[in-house]
Amino acid sequence: FATNINPGNVKAVINIEMIGKTNSVGKERFFLTGSRLSDLEKIMNKNLQKANLKEISRKGDPGNLFTRSDNYSFYQRGMVAHSIMCSDDNDPCYHQSCDTPERIDFANMTFIINAIVKACQTLVSGEDTPRRS
């Protein structure tokens, strides 16, 4: 898909995955993979602060999830492209048969989805455009 779109027409690619568990960051928090590669985290944190929500929780990218996720092909084409995550591959059920719906924290996942909406508000309004570092 990334090869079929014009990177100049894309403000940012935000891939959302692994938000049903909180093993990496705890409740009501998420992180951005590859955060050092653009100023998207700064923009999102500004919007989260305005909404009285916790900032994105950590720097770094355990296990280099940035290059192993769906955002990476877009980044390789020159776009600002990151994944938002709450869990990582240190979860004991990551890609295992025990990774079942019963283990999902639906209340927290709903909170995270609403926080992502607030974090992206100025991207959608056109006030902010993230830049690659």
PDB file of N, CA and C in Angstrom, residues 42-126:
ATOM      1  N   LYS A  42       6.092  15.093  20.484  1.00  0.00           N
ATOM      2  CA  LYS A  42       5.995  16.430  21.090  1.00  0.00           C
ATOM      3  C   LYS A  42       4.601  17.014  20.845  1.00  0.00           C
ATOM      4  N   ILE A  43       4.112  16.900  19.619  1.00  0.00           N
ATOM      5  CA  ILE A  43       2.783  17.409  19.283  1.00  0.00           C
ATOM      6  C   ILE A  43       1.714  16.669  20.088  1.00  0.00           C
ATOM      7  N   MET A  44       1.816  15.356  20.139  1.00  0.00           N
ATOM      8  CA  MET A  44       0.818  14.568  20.858  1.00  0.00           C
ATOM      9  C   MET A  44       0.839  14.892  22.355  1.00  0.00           C
ATOM     10  N   ASN A  45       2.023  15.045  22.930  1.00  0.00           N
ATOM     11  CA  ASN A  45       2.112  15.380  24.352  1.00  0.00           C
ATOM     12  C   ASN A  45       1.499  16.741  24.642  1.00  0.00           C
ATOM     13  N   LYS A  46       1.703  17.697  23.767  1.00  0.00           N
ATOM     14  CA  LYS A  46       1.092  19.025  23.941  1.00  0.00           C
ATOM     15  C   LYS A  46      -0.427  18.893  23.997  1.00  0.00           C
ATOM     16  N   ASN A  47      -0.981  18.100  23.085  1.00  0.00           N
ATOM     17  CA  ASN A  47      -2.437  17.919  23.056  1.00  0.00           C
ATOM     18  C   ASN A  47      -2.942  17.129  24.256  1.00  0.00           C
ATOM     19  N   LEU A  48      -2.181  16.165  24.705  1.00  0.00           N
ATOM     20  CA  LEU A  48      -2.567  15.405  25.904  1.00  0.00           C
ATOM     21  C   LEU A  48      -2.557  16.301  27.143  1.00  0.00           C
ATOM     22  N   GLN A  49      -1.574  17.176  27.244  1.00  0.00           N
ATOM     23  CA  GLN A  49      -1.522  18.103  28.384  1.00  0.00           C
ATOM     24  C   GLN A  49      -2.743  19.018  28.400  1.00  0.00           C
ATOM     25  N   LYS A  50      -3.133  19.521  27.231  1.00  0.00           N
ATOM     26  CA  LYS A  50      -4.323  20.378  27.136  1.00  0.00           C
ATOM     27  C   LYS A  50      -5.568  19.642  27.620  1.00  0.00           C
ATOM     28  N   ALA A  51      -5.605  18.341  27.411  1.00  0.00           N
ATOM     29  CA  ALA A  51      -6.763  17.528  27.798  1.00  0.00           C
ATOM     30  C   ALA A  51      -6.612  16.960  29.211  1.00  0.00           C
ATOM     31  N   ASN A  52      -5.579  17.387  29.940  1.00  0.00           N
ATOM     32  CA  ASN A  52      -5.300  16.899  31.290  1.00  0.00           C
ATOM     33  C   ASN A  52      -5.113  15.387  31.340  1.00  0.00           C
ATOM     34  N   LEU A  53      -4.450  14.837  30.320  1.00  0.00           N
ATOM     35  CA  LEU A  53      -4.144  13.411  30.268  1.00  0.00           C
ATOM     36  C   LEU A  53      -2.648  13.202  30.421  1.00  0.00           C
ATOM     37  N   LYS A  54      -2.269  11.982  30.794  1.00  0.00           N
ATOM     38  CA  LYS A  54      -0.863  11.656  30.959  1.00  0.00           C
ATOM     39  C   LYS A  54      -0.145  11.707  29.621  1.00  0.00           C
ATOM     40  N   GLU A  55       1.082  12.191  29.672  1.00  0.00           N
ATOM     41  CA  GLU A  55       1.894  12.238  28.460  1.00  0.00           C
ATOM     42  C   GLU A  55       2.270  10.836  28.006  1.00  0.00           C
ATOM     43  N   ILE A  56       2.712  10.760  26.762  1.00  0.00           N
ATOM     44  CA  ILE A  56       3.236   9.502  26.239  1.00  0.00           C
ATOM     45  C   ILE A  56       4.312   9.034  27.200  1.00  0.00           C
ATOM     46  N   SER A  57       4.346   7.754  27.485  1.00  0.00           N
ATOM     47  CA  SER A  57       4.994   7.279  28.689  1.00  0.00           C
ATOM     48  C   SER A  57       6.492   7.053  28.668  1.00  0.00           C
ATOM     49  N   ARG A  58       7.120   6.875  27.523  1.00  0.00           N
ATOM     50  CA  ARG A  58       8.547   6.589  27.612  1.00  0.00           C
ATOM     51  C   ARG A  58       9.244   6.883  26.305  1.00  0.00           C
ATOM     52  N   LYS A  59      10.516   7.065  26.417  1.00  0.00           N
ATOM     53  CA  LYS A  59      11.357   7.212  25.236  1.00  0.00           C
ATOM     54  C   LYS A  59      11.930   5.844  24.908  1.00  0.00           C
ATOM     55  N   GLY A  60      12.341   5.686  23.702  1.00  0.00           N
ATOM     56  CA  GLY A  60      12.958   4.428  23.328  1.00  0.00           C
ATOM     57  C   GLY A  60      11.968   3.495  22.673  1.00  0.00           C
ATOM     58  N   ASP A  61      12.484   2.387  22.257  1.00  0.00           N
ATOM     59  CA  ASP A  61      11.681   1.449  21.495  1.00  0.00           C
ATOM     60  C   ASP A  61      12.189   0.038  21.769  1.00  0.00           C
ATOM     61  N   PRO A  62      11.665  -0.613  22.806  1.00  0.00           N
ATOM     62  CA  PRO A  62      12.156  -1.943  23.142  1.00  0.00           C
ATOM     63  C   PRO A  62      11.940  -2.920  21.998  1.00  0.00           C
ATOM     64  N   GLY A  63      12.954  -3.677  21.696  1.00  0.00           N
ATOM     65  CA  GLY A  63      12.840  -4.687  20.650  1.00  0.00           C
ATOM     66  C   GLY A  63      12.737  -4.107  19.253  1.00  0.00           C
ATOM     67  N   ASN A  64      13.023  -2.796  19.123  1.00  0.00           N
ATOM     68  CA  ASN A  64      12.957  -2.120  17.840  1.00  0.00           C
ATOM     69  C   ASN A  64      11.627  -2.388  17.129  1.00  0.00           C
ATOM     70  N   LEU A  65      10.545  -2.190  17.851  1.00  0.00           N
ATOM     71  CA  LEU A  65       9.209  -2.403  17.289  1.00  0.00           C
ATOM     72  C   LEU A  65       8.930  -1.478  16.106  1.00  0.00           C
ATOM     73  N   PHE A  66       9.585  -0.321  16.072  1.00  0.00           N
ATOM     74  CA  PHE A  66       9.386   0.629  14.986  1.00  0.00           C
ATOM     75  C   PHE A  66       9.631  -0.008  13.618  1.00  0.00           C
ATOM     76  N   THR A  67      10.731  -0.728  13.495  1.00  0.00           N
ATOM     77  CA  THR A  67      11.070  -1.317  12.188  1.00  0.00           C
ATOM     78  C   THR A  67      10.366  -2.643  11.936  1.00  0.00           C
ATOM     79  N   ARG A  68       9.645  -3.137  12.932  1.00  0.00           N
ATOM     80  CA  ARG A  68       8.977  -4.429  12.802  1.00  0.00           C
ATOM     81  C   ARG A  68       7.464  -4.295  12.675  1.00  0.00           C
ATOM     82  N   SER A  69       6.978  -3.077  12.524  1.00  0.00           N
ATOM     83  CA  SER A  69       5.534  -2.880  12.500  1.00  0.00           C
ATOM     84  C   SER A  69       5.086  -2.300  11.155  1.00  0.00           C
ATOM     85  N   ASP A  70       3.778  -2.155  10.992  1.00  0.00           N
ATOM     86  CA  ASP A  70       3.202  -1.729   9.729  1.00  0.00           C
ATOM     87  C   ASP A  70       3.540  -0.296   9.350  1.00  0.00           C
ATOM     88  N   ASN A  71       3.976   0.507  10.299  1.00  0.00           N
ATOM     89  CA  ASN A  71       4.338   1.890   9.993  1.00  0.00           C
ATOM     90  C   ASN A  71       5.621   2.003   9.164  1.00  0.00           C
ATOM     91  N   TYR A  72       6.478   1.011   9.264  1.00  0.00           N
ATOM     92  CA  TYR A  72       7.842   1.131   8.741  1.00  0.00           C
ATOM     93  C   TYR A  72       7.901   1.325   7.224  1.00  0.00           C
ATOM     94  N   SER A  73       7.051   0.649   6.472  1.00  0.00           N
ATOM     95  CA  SER A  73       7.103   0.816   5.012  1.00  0.00           C
ATOM     96  C   SER A  73       6.756   2.258   4.610  1.00  0.00           C
ATOM     97  N   PHE A  74       5.932   2.925   5.383  1.00  0.00           N
ATOM     98  CA  PHE A  74       5.609   4.324   5.116  1.00  0.00           C
ATOM     99  C   PHE A  74       6.802   5.215   5.459  1.00  0.00           C
ATOM    100  N   TYR A  75       7.441   4.936   6.579  1.00  0.00           N
ATOM    101  CA  TYR A  75       8.632   5.689   6.974  1.00  0.00           C
ATOM    102  C   TYR A  75       9.721   5.572   5.902  1.00  0.00           C
ATOM    103  N   GLN A  76       9.900   4.390   5.374  1.00  0.00           N
ATOM    104  CA  GLN A  76      10.912   4.179   4.346  1.00  0.00           C
ATOM    105  C   GLN A  76      10.630   5.007   3.090  1.00  0.00           C
ATOM    106  N   ARG A  77       9.390   5.388   2.896  1.00  0.00           N
ATOM    107  CA  ARG A  77       9.021   6.218   1.740  1.00  0.00           C
ATOM    108  C   ARG A  77       9.052   7.703   2.071  1.00  0.00           C
ATOM    109  N   GLY A  78       9.561   8.074   3.261  1.00  0.00           N
ATOM    110  CA  GLY A  78       9.754   9.471   3.609  1.00  0.00           C
ATOM    111  C   GLY A  78       8.677  10.106   4.457  1.00  0.00           C
ATOM    112  N   MET A  79       7.707   9.339   4.896  1.00  0.00           N
ATOM    113  CA  MET A  79       6.608   9.891   5.690  1.00  0.00           C
ATOM    114  C   MET A  79       6.899   9.805   7.181  1.00  0.00           C
ATOM    115  N   VAL A  80       6.305  10.699   7.948  1.00  0.00           N
ATOM    116  CA  VAL A  80       6.268  10.558   9.401  1.00  0.00           C
ATOM    117  C   VAL A  80       5.328   9.393   9.656  1.00  0.00           C
ATOM    118  N   ALA A  81       5.841   8.337  10.288  1.00  0.00           N
ATOM    119  CA  ALA A  81       5.032   7.120  10.457  1.00  0.00           C
ATOM    120  C   ALA A  81       5.463   6.391  11.720  1.00  0.00           C
ATOM    121  N   HIS A  82       4.543   6.245  12.648  1.00  0.00           N
ATOM    122  CA  HIS A  82       4.829   5.616  13.934  1.00  0.00           C
ATOM    123  C   HIS A  82       3.705   4.665  14.329  1.00  0.00           C
ATOM    124  N   SER A  83       3.982   3.806  15.293  1.00  0.00           N
ATOM    125  CA  SER A  83       2.952   2.964  15.901  1.00  0.00           C
ATOM    126  C   SER A  83       2.697   3.442  17.316  1.00  0.00           C
ATOM    127  N   ILE A  84       1.450   3.431  17.709  1.00  0.00           N
ATOM    128  CA  ILE A  84       1.046   3.679  19.089  1.00  0.00           C
ATOM    129  C   ILE A  84       0.788   2.321  19.703  1.00  0.00           C
ATOM    130  N   MET A  85       1.407   2.088  20.871  1.00  0.00           N
ATOM    131  CA  MET A  85       1.302   0.777  21.525  1.00  0.00           C
ATOM    132  C   MET A  85       1.216   0.941  23.035  1.00  0.00           C
ATOM    133  N   CYS A  86       0.663  -0.065  23.686  1.00  0.00           N
ATOM    134  CA  CYS A  86       0.621  -0.143  25.148  1.00  0.00           C
ATOM    135  C   CYS A  86       1.352  -1.382  25.642  1.00  0.00           C
ATOM    136  N   SER A  87       1.603  -2.292  24.755  1.00  0.00           N
ATOM    137  CA  SER A  87       2.228  -3.567  25.077  1.00  0.00           C
ATOM    138  C   SER A  87       3.408  -3.765  24.145  1.00  0.00           C
ATOM    139  N   ASP A  88       4.221  -4.720  24.444  1.00  0.00           N
ATOM    140  CA  ASP A  88       5.341  -5.054  23.564  1.00  0.00           C
ATOM    141  C   ASP A  88       5.522  -6.565  23.547  1.00  0.00           C
ATOM    142  N   ASP A  89       6.547  -7.021  22.890  1.00  0.00           N
ATOM    143  CA  ASP A  89       6.701  -8.469  22.755  1.00  0.00           C
ATOM    144  C   ASP A  89       7.279  -9.144  23.996  1.00  0.00           C
ATOM    145  N   ASN A  90       7.322  -8.423  25.112  1.00  0.00           N
ATOM    146  CA  ASN A  90       7.679  -9.044  26.395  1.00  0.00           C
ATOM    147  C   ASN A  90       6.462  -9.646  27.084  1.00  0.00           C
ATOM    148  N   ASP A  91       5.288  -9.413  26.551  1.00  0.00           N
ATOM    149  CA  ASP A  91       4.086 -10.042  27.084  1.00  0.00           C
ATOM    150  C   ASP A  91       4.232 -11.548  26.892  1.00  0.00           C
ATOM    151  N   PRO A  92       3.999 -12.326  27.930  1.00  0.00           N
ATOM    152  CA  PRO A  92       4.207 -13.774  27.817  1.00  0.00           C
ATOM    153  C   PRO A  92       3.312 -14.461  26.778  1.00  0.00           C
ATOM    154  N   CYS A  93       2.237 -13.814  26.381  1.00  0.00           N
ATOM    155  CA  CYS A  93       1.342 -14.429  25.394  1.00  0.00           C
ATOM    156  C   CYS A  93       1.480 -13.801  24.003  1.00  0.00           C
ATOM    157  N   TYR A  94       2.480 -12.965  23.803  1.00  0.00           N
ATOM    158  CA  TYR A  94       2.700 -12.331  22.509  1.00  0.00           C
ATOM    159  C   TYR A  94       2.889 -13.403  21.436  1.00  0.00           C
ATOM    160  N   HIS A  95       2.010 -13.379  20.443  1.00  0.00           N
ATOM    161  CA  HIS A  95       2.019 -14.354  19.341  1.00  0.00           C
ATOM    162  C   HIS A  95       1.957 -15.805  19.827  1.00  0.00           C
ATOM    163  N   GLN A  96       1.223 -16.011  20.895  1.00  0.00           N
ATOM    164  CA  GLN A  96       1.047 -17.355  21.457  1.00  0.00           C
ATOM    165  C   GLN A  96      -0.445 -17.677  21.507  1.00  0.00           C
ATOM    166  N   SER A  97      -0.758 -18.939  21.673  1.00  0.00           N
ATOM    167  CA  SER A  97      -2.163 -19.354  21.709  1.00  0.00           C
ATOM    168  C   SER A  97      -2.897 -18.808  22.945  1.00  0.00           C
ATOM    169  N   CYS A  98      -2.172 -18.397  23.961  1.00  0.00           N
ATOM    170  CA  CYS A  98      -2.821 -17.836  25.156  1.00  0.00           C
ATOM    171  C   CYS A  98      -3.224 -16.371  24.965  1.00  0.00           C
ATOM    172  N   ASP A  99      -2.928 -15.768  23.824  1.00  0.00           N
ATOM    173  CA  ASP A  99      -3.311 -14.388  23.533  1.00  0.00           C
ATOM    174  C   ASP A  99      -4.771 -14.380  23.079  1.00  0.00           C
ATOM    175  N   THR A 100      -5.658 -14.405  24.051  1.00  0.00           N
ATOM    176  CA  THR A 100      -7.099 -14.547  23.804  1.00  0.00           C
ATOM    177  C   THR A 100      -7.850 -13.279  24.211  1.00  0.00           C
ATOM    178  N   PRO A 101      -9.072 -13.105  23.730  1.00  0.00           N
ATOM    179  CA  PRO A 101      -9.855 -11.906  24.062  1.00  0.00           C
ATOM    180  C   PRO A 101     -10.061 -11.696  25.566  1.00  0.00           C
ATOM    181  N   GLU A 102     -10.077 -12.768  26.316  1.00  0.00           N
ATOM    182  CA  GLU A 102     -10.291 -12.639  27.767  1.00  0.00           C
ATOM    183  C   GLU A 102      -9.176 -11.837  28.450  1.00  0.00           C
ATOM    184  N   ARG A 103      -8.027 -11.752  27.836  1.00  0.00           N
ATOM    185  CA  ARG A 103      -6.885 -11.043  28.428  1.00  0.00           C
ATOM    186  C   ARG A 103      -6.884  -9.552  28.093  1.00  0.00           C
ATOM    187  N   ILE A 104      -7.808  -9.109  27.263  1.00  0.00           N
ATOM    188  CA  ILE A 104      -7.850  -7.702  26.852  1.00  0.00           C
ATOM    189  C   ILE A 104      -8.537  -6.872  27.933  1.00  0.00           C
ATOM    190  N   ASP A 105      -7.955  -5.743  28.240  1.00  0.00           N
ATOM    191  CA  ASP A 105      -8.533  -4.779  29.177  1.00  0.00           C
ATOM    192  C   ASP A 105      -9.348  -3.780  28.343  1.00  0.00           C
ATOM    193  N   PHE A 106     -10.620  -4.094  28.108  1.00  0.00           N
ATOM    194  CA  PHE A 106     -11.448  -3.287  27.209  1.00  0.00           C
ATOM    195  C   PHE A 106     -11.680  -1.873  27.740  1.00  0.00           C
ATOM    196  N   ALA A 107     -11.814  -1.717  29.050  1.00  0.00           N
ATOM    197  CA  ALA A 107     -12.018  -0.377  29.617  1.00  0.00           C
ATOM    198  C   ALA A 107     -10.787   0.489  29.361  1.00  0.00           C
ATOM    199  N   ASN A 108      -9.618  -0.054  29.591  1.00  0.00           N
ATOM    200  CA  ASN A 108      -8.404   0.717  29.347  1.00  0.00           C
ATOM    201  C   ASN A 108      -8.204   0.972  27.853  1.00  0.00           C
ATOM    202  N   MET A 109      -8.524  -0.021  27.021  1.00  0.00           N
ATOM    203  CA  MET A 109      -8.383   0.158  25.579  1.00  0.00           C
ATOM    204  C   MET A 109      -9.293   1.302  25.099  1.00  0.00           C
ATOM    205  N   THR A 110     -10.491   1.398  25.637  1.00  0.00           N
ATOM    206  CA  THR A 110     -11.399   2.495  25.292  1.00  0.00           C
ATOM    207  C   THR A 110     -10.812   3.829  25.729  1.00  0.00           C
ATOM    208  N   PHE A 111     -10.234   3.856  26.928  1.00  0.00           N
ATOM    209  CA  PHE A 111      -9.578   5.076  27.412  1.00  0.00           C
ATOM    210  C   PHE A 111      -8.456   5.484  26.453  1.00  0.00           C
ATOM    211  N   ILE A 112      -7.634   4.525  26.049  1.00  0.00           N
ATOM    212  CA  ILE A 112      -6.508   4.804  25.156  1.00  0.00           C
ATOM    213  C   ILE A 112      -6.999   5.335  23.813  1.00  0.00           C
ATOM    214  N   ILE A 113      -8.029   4.740  23.261  1.00  0.00           N
ATOM    215  CA  ILE A 113      -8.574   5.210  21.981  1.00  0.00           C
ATOM    216  C   ILE A 113      -9.022   6.667  22.101  1.00  0.00           C
ATOM    217  N   ASN A 114      -9.704   6.996  23.173  1.00  0.00           N
ATOM    218  CA  ASN A 114     -10.139   8.383  23.381  1.00  0.00           C
ATOM    219  C   ASN A 114      -8.952   9.320  23.577  1.00  0.00           C
ATOM    220  N   ALA A 115      -7.911   8.856  24.249  1.00  0.00           N
ATOM    221  CA  ALA A 115      -6.706   9.672  24.435  1.00  0.00           C
ATOM    222  C   ALA A 115      -6.000   9.902  23.096  1.00  0.00           C
ATOM    223  N   ILE A 116      -5.965   8.883  22.252  1.00  0.00           N
ATOM    224  CA  ILE A 116      -5.349   9.035  20.929  1.00  0.00           C
ATOM    225  C   ILE A 116      -6.094  10.097  20.115  1.00  0.00           C
ATOM    226  N   VAL A 117      -7.410  10.101  20.196  1.00  0.00           N
ATOM    227  CA  VAL A 117      -8.208  11.118  19.503  1.00  0.00           C
ATOM    228  C   VAL A 117      -7.783  12.506  19.967  1.00  0.00           C
ATOM    229  N   LYS A 118      -7.651  12.686  21.265  1.00  0.00           N
ATOM    230  CA  LYS A 118      -7.246  13.990  21.803  1.00  0.00           C
ATOM    231  C   LYS A 118      -5.801  14.320  21.422  1.00  0.00           C
ATOM    232  N   ALA A 119      -4.941  13.323  21.432  1.00  0.00           N
ATOM    233  CA  ALA A 119      -3.528  13.543  21.102  1.00  0.00           C
ATOM    234  C   ALA A 119      -3.345  13.964  19.651  1.00  0.00           C
ATOM    235  N   CYS A 120      -4.269  13.556  18.791  1.00  0.00           N
ATOM    236  CA  CYS A 120      -4.169  13.844  17.352  1.00  0.00           C
ATOM    237  C   CYS A 120      -5.009  15.049  16.926  1.00  0.00           C
ATOM    238  N   GLN A 121      -5.644  15.698  17.859  1.00  0.00           N
ATOM    239  CA  GLN A 121      -6.603  16.748  17.529  1.00  0.00           C
ATOM    240  C   GLN A 121      -6.014  17.839  16.636  1.00  0.00           C
ATOM    241  N   THR A 122      -4.818  18.331  16.937  1.00  0.00           N
ATOM    242  CA  THR A 122      -4.266  19.420  16.127  1.00  0.00           C
ATOM    243  C   THR A 122      -3.695  18.935  14.793  1.00  0.00           C
ATOM    244  N   LEU A 123      -3.488  17.628  14.670  1.00  0.00           N
ATOM    245  CA  LEU A 123      -3.123  17.083  13.357  1.00  0.00           C
ATOM    246  C   LEU A 123      -4.342  17.129  12.442  1.00  0.00           C
ATOM    247  N   VAL A 124      -5.470  16.701  12.979  1.00  0.00           N
ATOM    248  CA  VAL A 124      -6.706  16.656  12.203  1.00  0.00           C
ATOM    249  C   VAL A 124      -7.181  18.067  11.850  1.00  0.00           C
ATOM    250  N   SER A 125      -7.041  19.000  12.777  1.00  0.00           N
ATOM    251  CA  SER A 125      -7.510  20.371  12.528  1.00  0.00           C
ATOM    252  C   SER A 125      -6.599  21.124  11.556  1.00  0.00           C
ATOM    253  N   GLY A 126      -5.399  20.627  11.347  1.00  0.00           N
ATOM    254  CA  GLY A 126      -4.452  21.304  10.466  1.00  0.00           C
ATOM    255  C   GLY A 126      -3.527  22.263  11.184  1.00  0.00           C
TER     256      GLY A 126
END
